[in-house]
Amino acid sequence: MRSTASILHLDLDAFFASVEQRDKPSLKGRPVIVGGVGARGVVSTASYEARKFGVHSAMATREARWRCPSGAFLIPRFDAYQQSSRVVMALLKQLSPLVEPLSIDEAFVDLAAGEDFSGDLDQIAELVRKLREDVVGQTCGLSASVGVGSSKFMAKLATGMAKPDGFKVITPGSELEIIADLSVKAIPGVGEATATRLARIAVFKISDLRKVSVAELEREVGKAAAESLHQFAFAEDDRAVQPEREAKSISVEDTFEQDIVDAAELAAIVERDAAIVAAKLVKQQLFAKTINVKIRTDDFATITRARTLEGSTDSVQRIAAVAQQLVAEAPISGGVRLLGVGVSNFTMAAQEELFFLDEDTNPVMEQIHFAQPPPRRRFFDTWMPGMEVIHEEHGRGWVWGQGAGRVTVRFESRLTEPGPIETFSTQDPLLTRAPLLPLPGDDLVEPDDLIDSGPFAAQW
Ligand code: TTP
Ligand code: MG
């Protein structure tokens, strides 16, 4: 913990859903659910309006439809999310060279490394006000919640308290009191499994943790975890903000002569790939935070799934375990034609993961491309709800739904008022996919941030 509130944490509000509401004016103020729309789809996120119906990330889309039948269910548009993410990250880099992205919509900033930072609370409030205003302006309307505190732990906690669309500083000196009554699950890396073990020794709140000895904790959670739990309980957290070295990735992939269906065989291939990737990391003296897999199924859908760790690693076992889990959870019904393992989000020092007890609970980012439909498939399979399209006569719009050879499009965009709905044949030659509209903040993004290096780059 530092003496000033110099660590800032930013997280965009209902990110994917907010981008959709921004780009589809008729969805403003309405429940929007972004995610897989197929029978086995999973919700990526829900707008705050949809959350009132109990819909949340990682819920089966089927259940979400049942809970919120009036919701708009849309597939993710990763290129649009990545565009806005880059703009926000560029704004953060204006505050300080030390920016550590945690996921597509979340980052830490070490304000003390920026110019003229005094730690004065009025100065911080003004800086954050301007930042949040710039996020709205440069992304055409997205809102960010921001937390500031004396450590990463405090800053992220503050963001949680500020959500949605808010700002909160945990003032230096108030840390111990603020966290005392929180559940131990507020501590970074503590999930259900650790919480259950702690409950066995009557530790539920952070203040309970302070009363037990490290020795007693050790018996429940092991040595490394016990020590850091104890430190977090006293708000001791000196973790540095670690900027990414470069926006790069390392990956390896194979295409198989015959589709593979056997899960054990897939797991073995993943392990071999993980070893290759880990060796490259070691050679370059890098550690990766994000592990991803790429799978092409027998129907030519390409699925990429990624998970970001609490820490960073170059361990074969760790990479293999996460990648195997990602493959095991992927919606593969038939055989697998191509399989790849990749890592990205590099740091130069290992950031030790504090808790291995828990299952990996960080969100999985999933992207399914239908860009290469198999020749047998008919053209209309590529019209998915939410896609942006252009009709030569009606202009820009987005796919509302399709079925029985018809596709329904609502003609509106970020630049228009809510617009009318028209229906066409799915084979209408005047209807095509639309390119992204530019954002004011595109100019802030350094060309280097756009370099596409390897098959997994530009994932989000
Ligand atoms: P979050 O920041 O966790 O969620 P959010 O931005 O939608 O909502 P809020 O922060 O206001 O609570 O995740 C950022 C994006 O990452 C989210 O919009 C969609 C994606 N995501 C997934 O794809 N799967 C998941 O399980 C989660 C949690 C997020
Ligand atoms: Mg968010």
mmCIF file with all atom_site columns, C-alpha atoms in Angstrom, residues 15-144:
data_model
loop_
_atom_site.group_PDB
_atom_site.id
_atom_site.type_symbol
_atom_site.label_atom_id
_atom_site.label_alt_id
_atom_site.label_comp_id
_atom_site.label_asym_id
_atom_site.label_entity_id
_atom_site.label_seq_id
_atom_site.pdbx_PDB_ins_code
_atom_site.Cartn_x
_atom_site.Cartn_y
_atom_site.Cartn_z
_atom_site.occupancy
_atom_site.B_iso_or_equiv
_atom_site.pdbx_formal_charge
_atom_site.auth_seq_id
_atom_site.auth_comp_id
_atom_site.auth_asym_id
_atom_site.auth_atom_id
_atom_site.pdbx_PDB_model_num
ATOM 1   C CA . PHE A 1 15  ? -19.108 -3.297  -22.077 1.00 0.00 ? 15  PHE A CA 1
ATOM 2   C CA . PHE A 1 16  ? -20.288 -5.443  -25.011 1.00 0.00 ? 16  PHE A CA 1
ATOM 3   C CA . ALA A 1 17  ? -23.925 -4.562  -24.361 1.00 0.00 ? 17  ALA A CA 1
ATOM 4   C CA . SER A 1 18  ? -23.146 -0.838  -24.127 1.00 0.00 ? 18  SER A CA 1
ATOM 5   C CA . VAL A 1 19  ? -21.371 -0.923  -27.485 1.00 0.00 ? 19  VAL A CA 1
ATOM 6   C CA . GLU A 1 20  ? -24.462 -2.582  -28.962 1.00 0.00 ? 20  GLU A CA 1
ATOM 7   C CA . GLN A 1 21  ? -26.774 0.024   -27.450 1.00 0.00 ? 21  GLN A CA 1
ATOM 8   C CA . ARG A 1 22  ? -24.500 2.769   -28.746 1.00 0.00 ? 22  ARG A CA 1
ATOM 9   C CA . ASP A 1 23  ? -24.541 1.392   -32.280 1.00 0.00 ? 23  ASP A CA 1
ATOM 10  C CA . LYS A 1 24  ? -28.213 0.384   -32.296 1.00 0.00 ? 24  LYS A CA 1
ATOM 11  C CA . PRO A 1 25  ? -30.246 3.366   -31.063 1.00 0.00 ? 25  PRO A CA 1
ATOM 12  C CA . SER A 1 26  ? -33.500 1.416   -30.776 1.00 0.00 ? 26  SER A CA 1
ATOM 13  C CA . LEU A 1 27  ? -31.861 -0.719  -28.058 1.00 0.00 ? 27  LEU A CA 1
ATOM 14  C CA . LYS A 1 28  ? -31.021 2.203   -25.740 1.00 0.00 ? 28  LYS A CA 1
ATOM 15  C CA . GLY A 1 29  ? -32.686 1.650   -22.374 1.00 0.00 ? 29  GLY A CA 1
ATOM 16  C CA . ARG A 1 30  ? -33.721 -1.866  -23.343 1.00 0.00 ? 30  ARG A CA 1
ATOM 17  C CA . PRO A 1 31  ? -32.540 -5.274  -22.144 1.00 0.00 ? 31  PRO A CA 1
ATOM 18  C CA . VAL A 1 32  ? -29.699 -6.413  -24.404 1.00 0.00 ? 32  VAL A CA 1
ATOM 19  C CA . ILE A 1 33  ? -27.952 -9.744  -24.087 1.00 0.00 ? 33  ILE A CA 1
ATOM 20  C CA . VAL A 1 34  ? -24.718 -10.395 -25.993 1.00 0.00 ? 34  VAL A CA 1
ATOM 21  C CA . GLY A 1 35  ? -23.384 -13.897 -26.404 1.00 0.00 ? 35  GLY A CA 1
ATOM 22  C CA . GLY A 1 36  ? -23.790 -17.164 -28.232 1.00 0.00 ? 36  GLY A CA 1
ATOM 23  C CA . VAL A 1 37  ? -27.284 -17.304 -29.685 1.00 0.00 ? 37  VAL A CA 1
ATOM 24  C CA . GLY A 1 38  ? -27.309 -20.992 -30.594 1.00 0.00 ? 38  GLY A CA 1
ATOM 25  C CA . ALA A 1 39  ? -28.775 -23.839 -28.589 1.00 0.00 ? 39  ALA A CA 1
ATOM 26  C CA . ARG A 1 40  ? -25.681 -24.150 -26.444 1.00 0.00 ? 40  ARG A CA 1
ATOM 27  C CA . GLY A 1 41  ? -24.749 -20.462 -26.387 1.00 0.00 ? 41  GLY A CA 1
ATOM 28  C CA . VAL A 1 42  ? -23.505 -18.689 -23.291 1.00 0.00 ? 42  VAL A CA 1
ATOM 29  C CA . VAL A 1 43  ? -24.127 -15.078 -22.279 1.00 0.00 ? 43  VAL A CA 1
ATOM 30  C CA . SER A 1 44  ? -21.043 -12.851 -22.585 1.00 0.00 ? 44  SER A CA 1
ATOM 31  C CA . THR A 1 45  ? -22.718 -9.937  -20.889 1.00 0.00 ? 45  THR A CA 1
ATOM 32  C CA . ALA A 1 46  ? -26.077 -8.315  -20.325 1.00 0.00 ? 46  ALA A CA 1
ATOM 33  C CA . SER A 1 47  ? -27.058 -4.660  -20.230 1.00 0.00 ? 47  SER A CA 1
ATOM 34  C CA . TYR A 1 48  ? -28.053 -3.323  -16.834 1.00 0.00 ? 48  TYR A CA 1
ATOM 35  C CA . GLU A 1 49  ? -31.681 -3.395  -18.012 1.00 0.00 ? 49  GLU A CA 1
ATOM 36  C CA . ALA A 1 50  ? -31.343 -7.138  -18.674 1.00 0.00 ? 50  ALA A CA 1
ATOM 37  C CA . ARG A 1 51  ? -29.571 -7.742  -15.368 1.00 0.00 ? 51  ARG A CA 1
ATOM 38  C CA . LYS A 1 52  ? -32.801 -6.751  -13.623 1.00 0.00 ? 52  LYS A CA 1
ATOM 39  C CA . PHE A 1 53  ? -34.243 -9.983  -15.009 1.00 0.00 ? 53  PHE A CA 1
ATOM 40  C CA . GLY A 1 54  ? -31.441 -11.959 -13.415 1.00 0.00 ? 54  GLY A CA 1
ATOM 41  C CA . VAL A 1 55  ? -29.464 -12.387 -16.620 1.00 0.00 ? 55  VAL A CA 1
ATOM 42  C CA . HIS A 1 56  ? -25.675 -12.343 -16.208 1.00 0.00 ? 56  HIS A CA 1
ATOM 43  C CA . SER A 1 57  ? -22.375 -13.327 -17.837 1.00 0.00 ? 57  SER A CA 1
ATOM 44  C CA . ALA A 1 58  ? -21.735 -17.067 -18.209 1.00 0.00 ? 58  ALA A CA 1
ATOM 45  C CA . MET A 1 59  ? -25.441 -17.974 -17.941 1.00 0.00 ? 59  MET A CA 1
ATOM 46  C CA . ALA A 1 60  ? -26.759 -20.315 -20.630 1.00 0.00 ? 60  ALA A CA 1
ATOM 47  C CA . THR A 1 61  ? -28.460 -18.223 -23.321 1.00 0.00 ? 61  THR A CA 1
ATOM 48  C CA . ARG A 1 62  ? -31.410 -20.601 -23.127 1.00 0.00 ? 62  ARG A CA 1
ATOM 49  C CA . GLU A 1 63  ? -31.963 -19.637 -19.513 1.00 0.00 ? 63  GLU A CA 1
ATOM 50  C CA . ALA A 1 64  ? -31.479 -15.958 -20.343 1.00 0.00 ? 64  ALA A CA 1
ATOM 51  C CA . ARG A 1 65  ? -34.201 -16.186 -23.007 1.00 0.00 ? 65  ARG A CA 1
ATOM 52  C CA . TRP A 1 66  ? -36.516 -17.729 -20.478 1.00 0.00 ? 66  TRP A CA 1
ATOM 53  C CA . ARG A 1 67  ? -35.764 -15.063 -17.866 1.00 0.00 ? 67  ARG A CA 1
ATOM 54  C CA . CYS A 1 68  ? -35.872 -12.147 -20.272 1.00 0.00 ? 68  CYS A CA 1
ATOM 55  C CA . PRO A 1 69  ? -38.046 -12.985 -23.281 1.00 0.00 ? 69  PRO A CA 1
ATOM 56  C CA . SER A 1 70  ? -38.267 -9.320  -24.249 1.00 0.00 ? 70  SER A CA 1
ATOM 57  C CA . GLY A 1 71  ? -34.485 -8.964  -24.514 1.00 0.00 ? 71  GLY A CA 1
ATOM 58  C CA . ALA A 1 72  ? -32.536 -8.411  -27.729 1.00 0.00 ? 72  ALA A CA 1
ATOM 59  C CA . PHE A 1 73  ? -30.152 -11.358 -28.134 1.00 0.00 ? 73  PHE A CA 1
ATOM 60  C CA . LEU A 1 74  ? -27.106 -10.465 -30.199 1.00 0.00 ? 74  LEU A CA 1
ATOM 61  C CA . ILE A 1 75  ? -23.901 -12.164 -31.232 1.00 0.00 ? 75  ILE A CA 1
ATOM 62  C CA . PRO A 1 76  ? -20.678 -10.477 -30.123 1.00 0.00 ? 76  PRO A CA 1
ATOM 63  C CA . ARG A 1 77  ? -18.942 -8.087  -32.556 1.00 0.00 ? 77  ARG A CA 1
ATOM 64  C CA . PHE A 1 78  ? -15.380 -8.333  -31.342 1.00 0.00 ? 78  PHE A CA 1
ATOM 65  C CA . ASP A 1 79  ? -13.955 -5.907  -33.863 1.00 0.00 ? 79  ASP A CA 1
ATOM 66  C CA . ALA A 1 80  ? -16.237 -3.176  -32.534 1.00 0.00 ? 80  ALA A CA 1
ATOM 67  C CA . TYR A 1 81  ? -15.324 -3.959  -28.926 1.00 0.00 ? 81  TYR A CA 1
ATOM 68  C CA . GLN A 1 82  ? -11.644 -3.984  -29.749 1.00 0.00 ? 82  GLN A CA 1
ATOM 69  C CA . GLN A 1 83  ? -11.924 -0.619  -31.480 1.00 0.00 ? 83  GLN A CA 1
ATOM 70  C CA . SER A 1 84  ? -13.439 1.008   -28.379 1.00 0.00 ? 84  SER A CA 1
ATOM 71  C CA . SER A 1 85  ? -11.063 -0.829  -26.065 1.00 0.00 ? 85  SER A CA 1
ATOM 72  C CA . ARG A 1 86  ? -8.054  0.555   -27.921 1.00 0.00 ? 86  ARG A CA 1
ATOM 73  C CA . VAL A 1 87  ? -9.391  4.078   -27.650 1.00 0.00 ? 87  VAL A CA 1
ATOM 74  C CA . VAL A 1 88  ? -9.910  3.739   -23.900 1.00 0.00 ? 88  VAL A CA 1
ATOM 75  C CA . MET A 1 89  ? -6.455  2.199   -23.394 1.00 0.00 ? 89  MET A CA 1
ATOM 76  C CA . ALA A 1 90  ? -4.970  5.081   -25.418 1.00 0.00 ? 90  ALA A CA 1
ATOM 77  C CA . LEU A 1 91  ? -6.698  7.577   -23.110 1.00 0.00 ? 91  LEU A CA 1
ATOM 78  C CA . LEU A 1 92  ? -5.207  5.789   -20.105 1.00 0.00 ? 92  LEU A CA 1
ATOM 79  C CA . LYS A 1 93  ? -1.745  5.972   -21.643 1.00 0.00 ? 93  LYS A CA 1
ATOM 80  C CA . GLN A 1 94  ? -2.113  9.748   -21.682 1.00 0.00 ? 94  GLN A CA 1
ATOM 81  C CA . LEU A 1 95  ? -2.254  9.646   -17.883 1.00 0.00 ? 95  LEU A CA 1
ATOM 82  C CA . SER A 1 96  ? 0.851   7.561   -17.336 1.00 0.00 ? 96  SER A CA 1
ATOM 83  C CA . PRO A 1 97  ? 3.230   5.274   -19.223 1.00 0.00 ? 97  PRO A CA 1
ATOM 84  C CA . LEU A 1 98  ? 2.420   2.537   -16.707 1.00 0.00 ? 98  LEU A CA 1
ATOM 85  C CA . VAL A 1 99  ? -0.851  1.024   -17.903 1.00 0.00 ? 99  VAL A CA 1
ATOM 86  C CA . GLU A 1 100 ? -1.623  -2.641  -17.313 1.00 0.00 ? 100 GLU A CA 1
ATOM 87  C CA . PRO A 1 101 ? -4.610  -3.914  -19.276 1.00 0.00 ? 101 PRO A CA 1
ATOM 88  C CA . LEU A 1 102 ? -6.351  -6.740  -17.420 1.00 0.00 ? 102 LEU A CA 1
ATOM 89  C CA . SER A 1 103 ? -8.931  -7.577  -20.023 1.00 0.00 ? 103 SER A CA 1
ATOM 90  C CA . ILE A 1 104 ? -10.590 -5.961  -22.971 1.00 0.00 ? 104 ILE A CA 1
ATOM 91  C CA . ASP A 1 105 ? -12.391 -3.373  -20.822 1.00 0.00 ? 105 ASP A CA 1
ATOM 92  C CA . GLU A 1 106 ? -10.307 -3.110  -17.709 1.00 0.00 ? 106 GLU A CA 1
ATOM 93  C CA . ALA A 1 107 ? -6.883  -1.726  -16.758 1.00 0.00 ? 107 ALA A CA 1
ATOM 94  C CA . PHE A 1 108 ? -4.717  -0.453  -13.931 1.00 0.00 ? 108 PHE A CA 1
ATOM 95  C CA . VAL A 1 109 ? -2.782  2.807   -14.218 1.00 0.00 ? 109 VAL A CA 1
ATOM 96  C CA . ASP A 1 110 ? 0.060   3.916   -11.948 1.00 0.00 ? 110 ASP A CA 1
ATOM 97  C CA . LEU A 1 111 ? -0.698  7.622   -11.703 1.00 0.00 ? 111 LEU A CA 1
ATOM 98  C CA . ALA A 1 112 ? 2.498   8.309   -9.776  1.00 0.00 ? 112 ALA A CA 1
ATOM 99  C CA . ALA A 1 113 ? 4.452   7.577   -12.963 1.00 0.00 ? 113 ALA A CA 1
ATOM 100 C CA . GLY A 1 114 ? 2.516   10.297  -14.792 1.00 0.00 ? 114 GLY A CA 1
ATOM 101 C CA . GLU A 1 115 ? 3.411   13.964  -14.994 1.00 0.00 ? 115 GLU A CA 1
ATOM 102 C CA . ASP A 1 116 ? 2.804   16.318  -12.069 1.00 0.00 ? 116 ASP A CA 1
ATOM 103 C CA . PHE A 1 117 ? 1.055   13.798  -9.888  1.00 0.00 ? 117 PHE A CA 1
ATOM 104 C CA . SER A 1 118 ? 0.826   15.127  -6.348  1.00 0.00 ? 118 SER A CA 1
ATOM 105 C CA . GLY A 1 119 ? -1.630  12.686  -4.809  1.00 0.00 ? 119 GLY A CA 1
ATOM 106 C CA . ASP A 1 120 ? -3.893  15.569  -3.856  1.00 0.00 ? 120 ASP A CA 1
ATOM 107 C CA . LEU A 1 121 ? -7.476  14.284  -3.756  1.00 0.00 ? 121 LEU A CA 1
ATOM 108 C CA . ASP A 1 122 ? -8.891  17.271  -5.628  1.00 0.00 ? 122 ASP A CA 1
ATOM 109 C CA . GLN A 1 123 ? -6.337  16.765  -8.368  1.00 0.00 ? 123 GLN A CA 1
ATOM 110 C CA . ILE A 1 124 ? -7.304  13.089  -8.604  1.00 0.00 ? 124 ILE A CA 1
ATOM 111 C CA . ALA A 1 125 ? -11.006 13.907  -8.730  1.00 0.00 ? 125 ALA A CA 1
ATOM 112 C CA . GLU A 1 126 ? -10.446 16.355  -11.578 1.00 0.00 ? 126 GLU A CA 1
ATOM 113 C CA . LEU A 1 127 ? -8.230  13.899  -13.459 1.00 0.00 ? 127 LEU A CA 1
ATOM 114 C CA . VAL A 1 128 ? -10.865 11.181  -13.210 1.00 0.00 ? 128 VAL A CA 1
ATOM 115 C CA . ARG A 1 129 ? -13.705 13.521  -14.137 1.00 0.00 ? 129 ARG A CA 1
ATOM 116 C CA . LYS A 1 130 ? -11.841 14.478  -17.287 1.00 0.00 ? 130 LYS A CA 1
ATOM 117 C CA . LEU A 1 131 ? -10.937 10.857  -18.032 1.00 0.00 ? 131 LEU A CA 1
ATOM 118 C CA . ARG A 1 132 ? -14.538 9.671   -17.750 1.00 0.00 ? 132 ARG A CA 1
ATOM 119 C CA . GLU A 1 133 ? -15.696 12.574  -19.875 1.00 0.00 ? 133 GLU A CA 1
ATOM 120 C CA . ASP A 1 134 ? -13.069 11.745  -22.505 1.00 0.00 ? 134 ASP A CA 1
ATOM 121 C CA . VAL A 1 135 ? -14.125 8.095   -22.546 1.00 0.00 ? 135 VAL A CA 1
ATOM 122 C CA . VAL A 1 136 ? -17.676 9.165   -23.332 1.00 0.00 ? 136 VAL A CA 1
ATOM 123 C CA . GLY A 1 137 ? -16.521 11.640  -25.982 1.00 0.00 ? 137 GLY A CA 1
ATOM 124 C CA . GLN A 1 138 ? -13.909 9.531   -27.726 1.00 0.00 ? 138 GLN A CA 1
ATOM 125 C CA . THR A 1 139 ? -16.005 6.330   -27.813 1.00 0.00 ? 139 THR A CA 1
ATOM 126 C CA . CYS A 1 140 ? -19.284 8.052   -28.725 1.00 0.00 ? 140 CYS A CA 1
ATOM 127 C CA . GLY A 1 141 ? -20.951 7.368   -25.428 1.00 0.00 ? 141 GLY A CA 1
ATOM 128 C CA . LEU A 1 142 ? -19.502 4.460   -23.448 1.00 0.00 ? 142 LEU A CA 1
ATOM 129 C CA . SER A 1 143 ? -19.370 4.885   -19.704 1.00 0.00 ? 143 SER A CA 1
ATOM 130 C CA . ALA A 1 144 ? -16.486 3.803   -17.489 1.00 0.00 ? 144 ALA A CA 1
#
